CSV table of C-alpha atoms in Angstrom, one decimal:
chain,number,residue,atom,x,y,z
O,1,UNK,CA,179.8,177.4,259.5
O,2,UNK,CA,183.2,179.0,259.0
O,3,UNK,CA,181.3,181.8,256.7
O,4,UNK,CA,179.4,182.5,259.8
O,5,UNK,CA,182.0,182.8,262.0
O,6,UNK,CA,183.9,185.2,259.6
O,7,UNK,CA,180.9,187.1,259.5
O,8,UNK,CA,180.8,187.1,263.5
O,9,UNK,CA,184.2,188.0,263.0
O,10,UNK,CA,184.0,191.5,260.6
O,11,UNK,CA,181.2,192.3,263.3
O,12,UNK,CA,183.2,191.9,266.6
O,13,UNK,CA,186.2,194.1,265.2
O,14,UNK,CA,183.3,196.8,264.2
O,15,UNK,CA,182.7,196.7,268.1
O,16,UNK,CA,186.4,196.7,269.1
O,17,UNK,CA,186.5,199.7,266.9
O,18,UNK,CA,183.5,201.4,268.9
O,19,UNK,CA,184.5,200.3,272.0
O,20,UNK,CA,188.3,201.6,271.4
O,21,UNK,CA,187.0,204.8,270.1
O,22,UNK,CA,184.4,205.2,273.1
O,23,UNK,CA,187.4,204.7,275.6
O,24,UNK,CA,188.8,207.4,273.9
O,25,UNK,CA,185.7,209.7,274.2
O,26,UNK,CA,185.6,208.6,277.7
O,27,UNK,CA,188.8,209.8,278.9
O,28,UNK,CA,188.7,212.9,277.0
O,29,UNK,CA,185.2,213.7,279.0
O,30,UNK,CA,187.2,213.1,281.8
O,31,UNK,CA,184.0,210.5,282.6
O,32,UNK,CA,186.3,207.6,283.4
O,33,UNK,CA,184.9,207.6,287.0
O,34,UNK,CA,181.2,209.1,285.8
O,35,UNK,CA,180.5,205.6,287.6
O,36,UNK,CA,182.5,205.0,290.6
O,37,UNK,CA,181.7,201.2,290.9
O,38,UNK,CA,182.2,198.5,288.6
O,39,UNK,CA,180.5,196.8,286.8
O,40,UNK,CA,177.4,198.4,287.5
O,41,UNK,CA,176.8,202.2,288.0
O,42,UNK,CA,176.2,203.8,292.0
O,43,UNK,CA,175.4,199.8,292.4
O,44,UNK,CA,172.7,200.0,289.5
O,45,UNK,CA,172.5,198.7,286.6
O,46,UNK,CA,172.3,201.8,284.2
O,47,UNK,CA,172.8,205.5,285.2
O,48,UNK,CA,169.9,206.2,288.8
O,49,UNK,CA,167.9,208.6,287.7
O,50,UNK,CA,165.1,208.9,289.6
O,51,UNK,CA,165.5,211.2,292.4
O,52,UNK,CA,165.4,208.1,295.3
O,53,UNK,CA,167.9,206.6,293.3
O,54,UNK,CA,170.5,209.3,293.1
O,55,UNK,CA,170.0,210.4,296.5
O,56,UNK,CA,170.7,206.7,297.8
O,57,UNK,CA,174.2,206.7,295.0
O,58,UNK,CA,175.2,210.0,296.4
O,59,UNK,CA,174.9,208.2,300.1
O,60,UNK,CA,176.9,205.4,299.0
O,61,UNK,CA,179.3,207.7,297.3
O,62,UNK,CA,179.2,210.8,298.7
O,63,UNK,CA,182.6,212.1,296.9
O,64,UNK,CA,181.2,211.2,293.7
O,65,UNK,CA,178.1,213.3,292.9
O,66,UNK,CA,176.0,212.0,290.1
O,67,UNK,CA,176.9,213.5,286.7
O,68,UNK,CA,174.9,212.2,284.0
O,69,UNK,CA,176.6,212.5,281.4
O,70,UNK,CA,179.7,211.3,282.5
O,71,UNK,CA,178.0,207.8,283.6
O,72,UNK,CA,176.5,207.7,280.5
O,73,UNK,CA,179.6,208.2,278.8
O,74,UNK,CA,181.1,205.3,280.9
O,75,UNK,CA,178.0,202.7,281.1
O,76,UNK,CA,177.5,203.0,277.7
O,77,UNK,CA,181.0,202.0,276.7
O,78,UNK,CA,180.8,199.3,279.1
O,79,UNK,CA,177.9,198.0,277.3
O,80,UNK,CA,179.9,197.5,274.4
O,81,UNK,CA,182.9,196.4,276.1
O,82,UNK,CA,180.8,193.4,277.7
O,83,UNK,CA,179.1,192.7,273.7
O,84,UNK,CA,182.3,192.7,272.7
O,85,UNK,CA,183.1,189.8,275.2
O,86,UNK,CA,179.9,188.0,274.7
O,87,UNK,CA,180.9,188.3,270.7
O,88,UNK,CA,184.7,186.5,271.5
O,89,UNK,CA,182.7,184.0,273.4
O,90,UNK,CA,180.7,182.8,270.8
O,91,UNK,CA,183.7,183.2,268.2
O,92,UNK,CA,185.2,181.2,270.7
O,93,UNK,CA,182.6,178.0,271.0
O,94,UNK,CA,181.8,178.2,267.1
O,95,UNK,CA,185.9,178.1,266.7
O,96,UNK,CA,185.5,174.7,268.7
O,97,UNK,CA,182.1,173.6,266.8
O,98,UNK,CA,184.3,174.1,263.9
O,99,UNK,CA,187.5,172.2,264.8
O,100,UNK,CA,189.4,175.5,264.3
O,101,UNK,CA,193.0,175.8,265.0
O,102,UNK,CA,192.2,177.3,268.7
O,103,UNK,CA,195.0,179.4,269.4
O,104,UNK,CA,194.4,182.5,268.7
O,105,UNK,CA,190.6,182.5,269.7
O,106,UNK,CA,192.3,180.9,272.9
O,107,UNK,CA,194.2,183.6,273.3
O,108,UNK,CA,191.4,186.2,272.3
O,109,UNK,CA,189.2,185.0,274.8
O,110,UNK,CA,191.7,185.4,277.8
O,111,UNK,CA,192.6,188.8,276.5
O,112,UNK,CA,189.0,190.1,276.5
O,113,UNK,CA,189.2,188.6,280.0
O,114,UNK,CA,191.8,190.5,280.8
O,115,UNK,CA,190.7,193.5,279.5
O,116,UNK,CA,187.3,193.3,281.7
O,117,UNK,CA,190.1,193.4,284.8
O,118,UNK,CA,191.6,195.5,283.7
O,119,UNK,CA,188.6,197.9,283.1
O,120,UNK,CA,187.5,197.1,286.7
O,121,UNK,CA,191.4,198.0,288.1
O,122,UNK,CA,191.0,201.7,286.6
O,123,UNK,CA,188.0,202.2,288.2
O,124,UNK,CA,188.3,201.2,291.4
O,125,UNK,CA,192.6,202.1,290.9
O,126,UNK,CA,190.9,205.5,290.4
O,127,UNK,CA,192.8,206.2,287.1
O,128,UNK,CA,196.3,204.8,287.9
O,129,UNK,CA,198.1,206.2,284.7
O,130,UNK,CA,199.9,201.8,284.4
O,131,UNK,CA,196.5,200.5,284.6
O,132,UNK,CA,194.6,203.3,282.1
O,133,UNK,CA,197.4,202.8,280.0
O,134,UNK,CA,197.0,198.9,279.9
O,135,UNK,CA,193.8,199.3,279.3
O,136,UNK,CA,194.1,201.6,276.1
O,137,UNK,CA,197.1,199.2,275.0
O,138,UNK,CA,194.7,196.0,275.3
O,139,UNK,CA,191.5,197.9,273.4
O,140,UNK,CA,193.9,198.3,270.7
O,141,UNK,CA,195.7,194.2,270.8
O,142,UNK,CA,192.0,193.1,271.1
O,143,UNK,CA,191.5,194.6,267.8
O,144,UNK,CA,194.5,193.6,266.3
O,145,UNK,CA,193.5,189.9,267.2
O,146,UNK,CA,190.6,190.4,265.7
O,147,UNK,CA,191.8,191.4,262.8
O,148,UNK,CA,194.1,188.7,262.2
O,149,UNK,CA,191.6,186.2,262.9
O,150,UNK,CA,189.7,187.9,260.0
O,151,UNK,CA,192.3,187.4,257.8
O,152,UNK,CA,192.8,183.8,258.8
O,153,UNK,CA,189.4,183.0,258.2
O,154,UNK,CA,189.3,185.1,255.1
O,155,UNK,CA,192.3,183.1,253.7
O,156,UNK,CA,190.6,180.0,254.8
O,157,UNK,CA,187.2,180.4,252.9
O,158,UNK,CA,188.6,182.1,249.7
O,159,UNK,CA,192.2,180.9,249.5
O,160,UNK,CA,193.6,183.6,247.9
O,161,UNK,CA,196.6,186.6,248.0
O,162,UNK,CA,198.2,189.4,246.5
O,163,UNK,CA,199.9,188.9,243.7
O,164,UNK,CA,203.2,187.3,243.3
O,165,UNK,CA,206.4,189.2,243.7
O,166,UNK,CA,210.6,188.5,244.5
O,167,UNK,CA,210.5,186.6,247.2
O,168,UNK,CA,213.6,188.6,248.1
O,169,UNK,CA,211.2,192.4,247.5
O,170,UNK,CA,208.7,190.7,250.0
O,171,UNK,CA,211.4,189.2,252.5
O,172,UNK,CA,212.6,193.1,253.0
O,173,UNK,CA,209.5,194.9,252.9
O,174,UNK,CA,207.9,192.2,255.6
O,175,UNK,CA,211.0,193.3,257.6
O,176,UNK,CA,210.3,196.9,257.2
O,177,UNK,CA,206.4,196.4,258.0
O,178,UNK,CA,208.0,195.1,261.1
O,179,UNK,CA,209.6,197.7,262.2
O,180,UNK,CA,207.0,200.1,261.4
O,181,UNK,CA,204.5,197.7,263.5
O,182,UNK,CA,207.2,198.2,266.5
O,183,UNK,CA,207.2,201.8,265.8
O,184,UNK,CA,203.8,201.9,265.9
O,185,UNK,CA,202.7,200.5,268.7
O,186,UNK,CA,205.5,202.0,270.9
O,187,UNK,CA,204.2,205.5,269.8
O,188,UNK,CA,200.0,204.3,271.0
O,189,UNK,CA,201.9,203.1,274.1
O,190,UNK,CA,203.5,206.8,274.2
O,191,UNK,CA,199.4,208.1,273.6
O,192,UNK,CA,198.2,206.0,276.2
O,193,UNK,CA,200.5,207.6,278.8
O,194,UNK,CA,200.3,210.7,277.7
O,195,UNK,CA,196.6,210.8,277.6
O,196,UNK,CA,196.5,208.9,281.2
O,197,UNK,CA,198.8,211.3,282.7
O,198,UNK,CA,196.9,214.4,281.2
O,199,UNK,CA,200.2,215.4,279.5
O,200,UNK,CA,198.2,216.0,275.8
O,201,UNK,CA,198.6,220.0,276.8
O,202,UNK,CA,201.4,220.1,278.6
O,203,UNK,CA,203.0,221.8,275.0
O,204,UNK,CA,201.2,224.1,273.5
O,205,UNK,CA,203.3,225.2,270.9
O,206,UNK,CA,205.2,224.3,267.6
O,207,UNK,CA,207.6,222.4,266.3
O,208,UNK,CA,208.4,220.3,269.7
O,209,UNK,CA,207.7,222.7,273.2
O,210,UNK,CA,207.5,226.4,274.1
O,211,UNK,CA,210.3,228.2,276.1
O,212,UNK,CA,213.4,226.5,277.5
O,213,UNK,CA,212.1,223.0,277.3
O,214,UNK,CA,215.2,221.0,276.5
O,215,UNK,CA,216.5,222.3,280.3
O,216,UNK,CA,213.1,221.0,282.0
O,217,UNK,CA,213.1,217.6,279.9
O,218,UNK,CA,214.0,214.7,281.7
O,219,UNK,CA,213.4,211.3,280.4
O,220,UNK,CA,213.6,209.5,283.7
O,221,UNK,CA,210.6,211.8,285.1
O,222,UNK,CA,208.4,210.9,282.0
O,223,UNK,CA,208.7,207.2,282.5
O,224,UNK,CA,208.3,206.5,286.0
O,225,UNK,CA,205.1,205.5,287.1
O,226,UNK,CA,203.3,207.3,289.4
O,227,UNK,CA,202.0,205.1,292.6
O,228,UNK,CA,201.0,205.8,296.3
O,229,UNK,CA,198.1,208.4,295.3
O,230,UNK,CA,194.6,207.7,296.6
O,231,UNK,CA,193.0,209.3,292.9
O,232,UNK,CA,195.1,210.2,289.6
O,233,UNK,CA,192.3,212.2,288.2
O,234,UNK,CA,193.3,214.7,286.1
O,235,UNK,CA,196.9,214.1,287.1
O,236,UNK,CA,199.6,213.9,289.7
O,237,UNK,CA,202.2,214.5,288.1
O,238,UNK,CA,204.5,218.0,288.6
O,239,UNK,CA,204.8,220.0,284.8
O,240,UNK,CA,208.4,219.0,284.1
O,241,UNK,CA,207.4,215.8,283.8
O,242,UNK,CA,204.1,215.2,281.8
O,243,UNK,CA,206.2,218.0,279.5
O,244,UNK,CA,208.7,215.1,279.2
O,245,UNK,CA,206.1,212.8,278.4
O,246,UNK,CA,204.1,215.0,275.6
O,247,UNK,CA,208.1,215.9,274.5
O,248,UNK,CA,208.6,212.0,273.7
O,249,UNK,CA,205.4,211.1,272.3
O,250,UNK,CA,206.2,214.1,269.8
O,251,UNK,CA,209.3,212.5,268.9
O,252,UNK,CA,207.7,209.3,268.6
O,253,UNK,CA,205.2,210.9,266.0
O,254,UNK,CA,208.4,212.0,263.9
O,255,UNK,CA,209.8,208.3,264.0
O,256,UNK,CA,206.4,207.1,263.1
O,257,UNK,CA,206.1,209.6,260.1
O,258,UNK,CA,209.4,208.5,258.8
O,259,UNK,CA,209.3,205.1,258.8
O,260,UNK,CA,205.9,204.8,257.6
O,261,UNK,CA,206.9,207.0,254.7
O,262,UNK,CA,210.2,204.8,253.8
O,263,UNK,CA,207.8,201.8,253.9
O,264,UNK,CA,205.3,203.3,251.4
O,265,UNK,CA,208.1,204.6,249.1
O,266,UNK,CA,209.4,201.2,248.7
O,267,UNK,CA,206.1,199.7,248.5
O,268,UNK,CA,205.4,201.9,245.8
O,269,UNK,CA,208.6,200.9,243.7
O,270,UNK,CA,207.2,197.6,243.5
O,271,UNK,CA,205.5,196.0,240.3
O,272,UNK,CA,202.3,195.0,241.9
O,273,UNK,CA,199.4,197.2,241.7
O,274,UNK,CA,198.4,195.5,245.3
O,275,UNK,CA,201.4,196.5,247.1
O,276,UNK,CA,201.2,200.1,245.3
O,277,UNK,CA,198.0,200.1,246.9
O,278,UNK,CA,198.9,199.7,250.4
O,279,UNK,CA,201.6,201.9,249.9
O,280,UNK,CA,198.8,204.9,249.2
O,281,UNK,CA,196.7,203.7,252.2
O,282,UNK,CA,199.8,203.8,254.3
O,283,UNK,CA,200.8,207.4,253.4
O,284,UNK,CA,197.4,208.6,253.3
O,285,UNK,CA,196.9,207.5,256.8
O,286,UNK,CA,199.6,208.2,258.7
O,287,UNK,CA,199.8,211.7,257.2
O,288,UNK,CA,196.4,211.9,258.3
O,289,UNK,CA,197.4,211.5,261.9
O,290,UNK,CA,200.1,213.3,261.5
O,291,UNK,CA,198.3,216.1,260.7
O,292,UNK,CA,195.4,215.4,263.7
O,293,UNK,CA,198.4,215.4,266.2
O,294,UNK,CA,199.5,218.8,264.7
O,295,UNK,CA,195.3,219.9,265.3
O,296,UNK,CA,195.4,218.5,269.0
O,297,UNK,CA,198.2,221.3,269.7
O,298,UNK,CA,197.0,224.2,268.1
O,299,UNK,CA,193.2,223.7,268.5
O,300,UNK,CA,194.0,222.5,272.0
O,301,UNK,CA,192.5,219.1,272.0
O,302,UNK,CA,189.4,219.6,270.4
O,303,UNK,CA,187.3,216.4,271.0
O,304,UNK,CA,186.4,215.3,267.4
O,305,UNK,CA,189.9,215.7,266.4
O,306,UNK,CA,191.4,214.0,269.5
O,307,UNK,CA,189.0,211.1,269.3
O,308,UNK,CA,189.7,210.9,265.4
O,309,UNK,CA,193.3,210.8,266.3
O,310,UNK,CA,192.5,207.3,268.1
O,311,UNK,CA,190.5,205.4,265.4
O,312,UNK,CA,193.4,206.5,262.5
O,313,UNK,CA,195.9,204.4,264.8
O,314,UNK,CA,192.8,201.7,264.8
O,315,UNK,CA,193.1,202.1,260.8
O,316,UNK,CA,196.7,202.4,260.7
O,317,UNK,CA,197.4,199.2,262.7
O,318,UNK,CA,194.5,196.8,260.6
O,319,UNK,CA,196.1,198.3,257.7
O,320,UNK,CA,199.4,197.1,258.5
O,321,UNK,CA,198.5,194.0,260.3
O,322,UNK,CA,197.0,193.1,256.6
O,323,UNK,CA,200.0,193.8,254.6
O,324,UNK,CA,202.2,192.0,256.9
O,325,UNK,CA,199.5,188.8,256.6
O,326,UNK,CA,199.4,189.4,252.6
O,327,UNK,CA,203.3,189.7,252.7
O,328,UNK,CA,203.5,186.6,254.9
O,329,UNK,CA,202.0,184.2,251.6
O,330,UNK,CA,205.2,185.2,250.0
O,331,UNK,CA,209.0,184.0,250.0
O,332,UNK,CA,209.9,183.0,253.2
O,333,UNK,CA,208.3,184.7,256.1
O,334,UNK,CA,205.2,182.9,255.6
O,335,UNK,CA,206.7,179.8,257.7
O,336,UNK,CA,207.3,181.8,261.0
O,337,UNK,CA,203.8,184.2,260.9
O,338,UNK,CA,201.8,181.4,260.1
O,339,UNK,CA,203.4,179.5,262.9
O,340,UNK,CA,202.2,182.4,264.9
O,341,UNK,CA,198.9,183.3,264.3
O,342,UNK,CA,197.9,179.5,263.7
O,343,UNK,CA,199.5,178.0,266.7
């Protein structure tokens, strides 16, 4: 039974990963309101397309037009957004069935939750850049959950880890994971607004802005959330400020680079061929989206590329999560992240 539910496991974070990765081609279609209602589309179902249909969505919604590509775009990632909840449910039950530990797929299942709201809040918000944001960041924690329920379960059935090393090598590079986690996941927080606040072209040029940029910036502007607007679409905010924004998240991608580089280097110095390994993946992927985040500024956010740009953090993240879990079966940190991810 616990097989099974690893298995339902591997194939709800294959969804998160679709689902995460059709947000992203949603909001880069600019189709987040191709269906103005929620959960349905113009009140249907699926997309109206016969011609009584459309006329009576276009009289319930006369500012919205039907565009069907756009509602396609955005039913069909609500499709797998609600398998993806019907998957943690099961997980969820079969977690009880099993007598699992229930904490995390406790806390899956009310993220999920969560995530539906918060789905429904930037549609009917009309894009709010907080509530688009949110709703990247919990795409992305949904998957991380996932993942380290995987690895639970994984450890469970086959009771097994990377090979042994200093407990003193792992105690320091679990510290340095950490920090590159933090790192991490404040730079997708940094996407996530920029993308919501239409800031990804604000720059258009090399290495950081174009022109007199370090005049215009103005940290305060790039944080503050924009409220009291009856639609955000495509942006409400004046240039100096989503210029700020796309200035930081550069910076952030520097950081990222950086640390993520110092982690694999040390990685690499260490005897074991496992850790060596990750140290490759590591450097291999986050110069990978290095280089994508380089493409979205001189190709001018090309779709593939801007889309690929999301599912690398997806690959980054699971990649990291999994050293951190590995790292946690050695030397003393396995105590505290147990604790955690066990309840």
């Amino acid at each position: 039974m616990v097989r099974t539910l690893y298995k339902l496991n591997l194939i709800a974070i294959l969804v998160a990963a679709i689902v995460v990765i059709l947000g992203a081609y949603t909001r880069l279609t600019d189709a987040g309101l191709g269906c103005p209602d929620w959960p349905g589309c113009y009140g249907f179902l699926s997309v109206p397309t016969h011609a009584a249909d459309i006329a009576h969505a276009e009289g319930a919604f006369p500012d919205r037009p039907v565009e069907h590509a756009k509602a396609w775009n955005e039913m069909i990632h609500r499709y797998f957004a609600g398998s993806l909840g019907f998957l943690i449910l099961i997980m969820f039950l079969l977690s009880l069935k099993t007598k699992q530990r229930m904490a995390l797929p406790t806390i899956l299942l009310l993220t999920v939750c969560f995530q539906a709201l918060l789905g429904m809040w930037t549609v009917t918000m009309n894009l709010m850049p907080l509530v688009v944001m949110g709703h990247l960041l919990g795409g992305f924690t949904t998957f991380c959950l996932l993942v380290i329920s995987a690895l639970t379960l994984s450890r469970q059935i086959n009771a097994g880890h990377i090979a042994s090393s200093p407990s003193s090598l792992c105690h320091r590079l679990y510290r340095l994971s950490q920090l590159a986690f933090i790192c991490l996941v404040i730079q997708i927080a940094l996407g996530g607004w920029t993308a919501s606040n239409y800031a990804a072209v604000a720059c258009t040029e090399l290495p950081i802005c174009e022109g007199n940029w370090t005049e215009k910036f103005d940290i305060k502007e790039a944080l503050t959330i924009p409220t009291g607007h009856d639609d955000y679409e495509y942006g409400v905010m004046h240039y100096e400020a989503r210029m700020s924004i796309h200035v930081l998240h550069r910076f952030g991608a520097i950081l990222v680079l950086f640390v993520f580089i110092a982690l694999a280097f040390n990685l690499m110095k260490s005897k074991s061929t496992e850790l060596k390994r990750f140290g490759m993946i590591l450097t291999l992927l986050v110069s990978t989206q290095f280089l994508l985040g380089v493409s979205n500024v001189v190709f001018q956010l090309p779709l593939f590329i801007a889309v690929s740009h999301n599912f690398v953090a997806l690959c980054l993240l699971a990649s990291l999560i999994t050293l951190m879990f590995n790292l946690s079966s050695q030397g003393r940190q396995q105590a505290s992240f147990n604790t955690w991810i066990k309840g």
